[in-house]
Amino acid sequence: MFFRKRNPEEHRYYLLPGQGRSNRRVRRQQLVAALIAGAIVSVGLGFAVWYLGKV
């Protein structure tokens, strides 16, 4: 009454190719690269605005 039989099929899932551990590593590398690129572009635009405001 209090305990139901657990259905093992309910929690089954399948990993497709590219969804394993290496996918997490690649996604993390892409995130770090995007953050670095964003910081560089932000500094460049900030410098351009500062320089054009000074001239």
PDB file of C-alpha atoms in Angstrom:
ATOM      1  CA  MET A   1       0.000   0.000   0.000  1.00  0.00           C
ATOM      2  CA  PHE A   2       2.725   2.488   0.966  1.00  0.00           C
ATOM      3  CA  PHE A   3       5.387   1.101  -1.306  1.00  0.00           C
ATOM      4  CA  ARG A   4       4.811   0.867  -5.011  1.00  0.00           C
ATOM      5  CA  LYS A   5       7.018  -1.187  -7.262  1.00  0.00           C
ATOM      6  CA  ARG A   6       9.381   1.070  -9.098  1.00  0.00           C
ATOM      7  CA  ASN A   7       9.219   0.909 -12.830  1.00  0.00           C
ATOM      8  CA  PRO A   8      12.809   0.586 -14.103  1.00  0.00           C
ATOM      9  CA  GLU A   9      11.668   1.646 -17.581  1.00  0.00           C
ATOM     10  CA  GLU A  10      10.578   5.023 -16.209  1.00  0.00           C
ATOM     11  CA  HIS A  11      14.132   6.246 -15.523  1.00  0.00           C
ATOM     12  CA  ARG A  12      15.804   4.740 -18.565  1.00  0.00           C
ATOM     13  CA  TYR A  13      17.429   7.079 -21.034  1.00  0.00           C
ATOM     14  CA  TYR A  14      19.776   6.738 -23.929  1.00  0.00           C
ATOM     15  CA  LEU A  15      22.804   8.856 -24.719  1.00  0.00           C
ATOM     16  CA  LEU A  16      23.143   9.790 -28.320  1.00  0.00           C
ATOM     17  CA  PRO A  17      26.578  10.207 -29.886  1.00  0.00           C
ATOM     18  CA  GLY A  18      28.114  13.455 -28.647  1.00  0.00           C
ATOM     19  CA  GLN A  19      26.222  13.588 -25.350  1.00  0.00           C
ATOM     20  CA  GLY A  20      28.868  12.013 -23.151  1.00  0.00           C
ATOM     21  CA  ARG A  21      31.782  13.318 -21.154  1.00  0.00           C
ATOM     22  CA  SER A  22      33.618  14.699 -24.182  1.00  0.00           C
ATOM     23  CA  ASN A  23      30.579  16.838 -25.063  1.00  0.00           C
ATOM     24  CA  ARG A  24      30.763  18.564 -21.666  1.00  0.00           C
ATOM     25  CA  ARG A  25      34.463  19.238 -22.209  1.00  0.00           C
ATOM     26  CA  VAL A  26      33.859  20.737 -25.656  1.00  0.00           C
ATOM     27  CA  ARG A  27      30.957  22.866 -24.387  1.00  0.00           C
ATOM     28  CA  ARG A  28      33.133  24.188 -21.543  1.00  0.00           C
ATOM     29  CA  GLN A  29      35.928  25.081 -23.979  1.00  0.00           C
ATOM     30  CA  GLN A  30      33.424  26.882 -26.192  1.00  0.00           C
ATOM     31  CA  LEU A  31      32.054  28.794 -23.192  1.00  0.00           C
ATOM     32  CA  VAL A  32      35.538  29.903 -22.108  1.00  0.00           C
ATOM     33  CA  ALA A  33      36.413  30.936 -25.673  1.00  0.00           C
ATOM     34  CA  ALA A  34      33.162  32.907 -25.971  1.00  0.00           C
ATOM     35  CA  LEU A  35      33.801  34.702 -22.666  1.00  0.00           C
ATOM     36  CA  ILE A  36      37.344  35.606 -23.693  1.00  0.00           C
ATOM     37  CA  ALA A  37      36.194  36.828 -27.111  1.00  0.00           C
ATOM     38  CA  GLY A  38      33.400  38.850 -25.478  1.00  0.00           C
ATOM     39  CA  ALA A  39      35.846  40.462 -23.074  1.00  0.00           C
ATOM     40  CA  ILE A  40      38.214  41.391 -25.907  1.00  0.00           C
ATOM     41  CA  VAL A  41      35.417  42.890 -28.019  1.00  0.00           C
ATOM     42  CA  SER A  42      34.060  44.748 -24.985  1.00  0.00           C
ATOM     43  CA  VAL A  43      37.466  46.260 -24.206  1.00  0.00           C
ATOM     44  CA  GLY A  44      37.911  47.225 -27.858  1.00  0.00           C
ATOM     45  CA  LEU A  45      34.533  48.931 -28.074  1.00  0.00           C
ATOM     46  CA  GLY A  46      35.080  50.656 -24.750  1.00  0.00           C
ATOM     47  CA  PHE A  47      38.419  51.993 -25.925  1.00  0.00           C
ATOM     48  CA  ALA A  48      36.875  53.159 -29.221  1.00  0.00           C
ATOM     49  CA  VAL A  49      34.089  55.031 -27.412  1.00  0.00           C
ATOM     50  CA  TRP A  50      36.567  56.561 -24.987  1.00  0.00           C
ATOM     51  CA  TYR A  51      38.928  57.617 -27.806  1.00  0.00           C
ATOM     52  CA  LEU A  52      36.163  59.091 -29.960  1.00  0.00           C
ATOM     53  CA  GLY A  53      34.757  60.975 -26.968  1.00  0.00           C
ATOM     54  CA  LYS A  54      38.175  62.422 -26.196  1.00  0.00           C
ATOM     55  CA  VAL A  55      38.830  63.640 -29.769  1.00  0.00           C
TER      56      VAL A  55
END
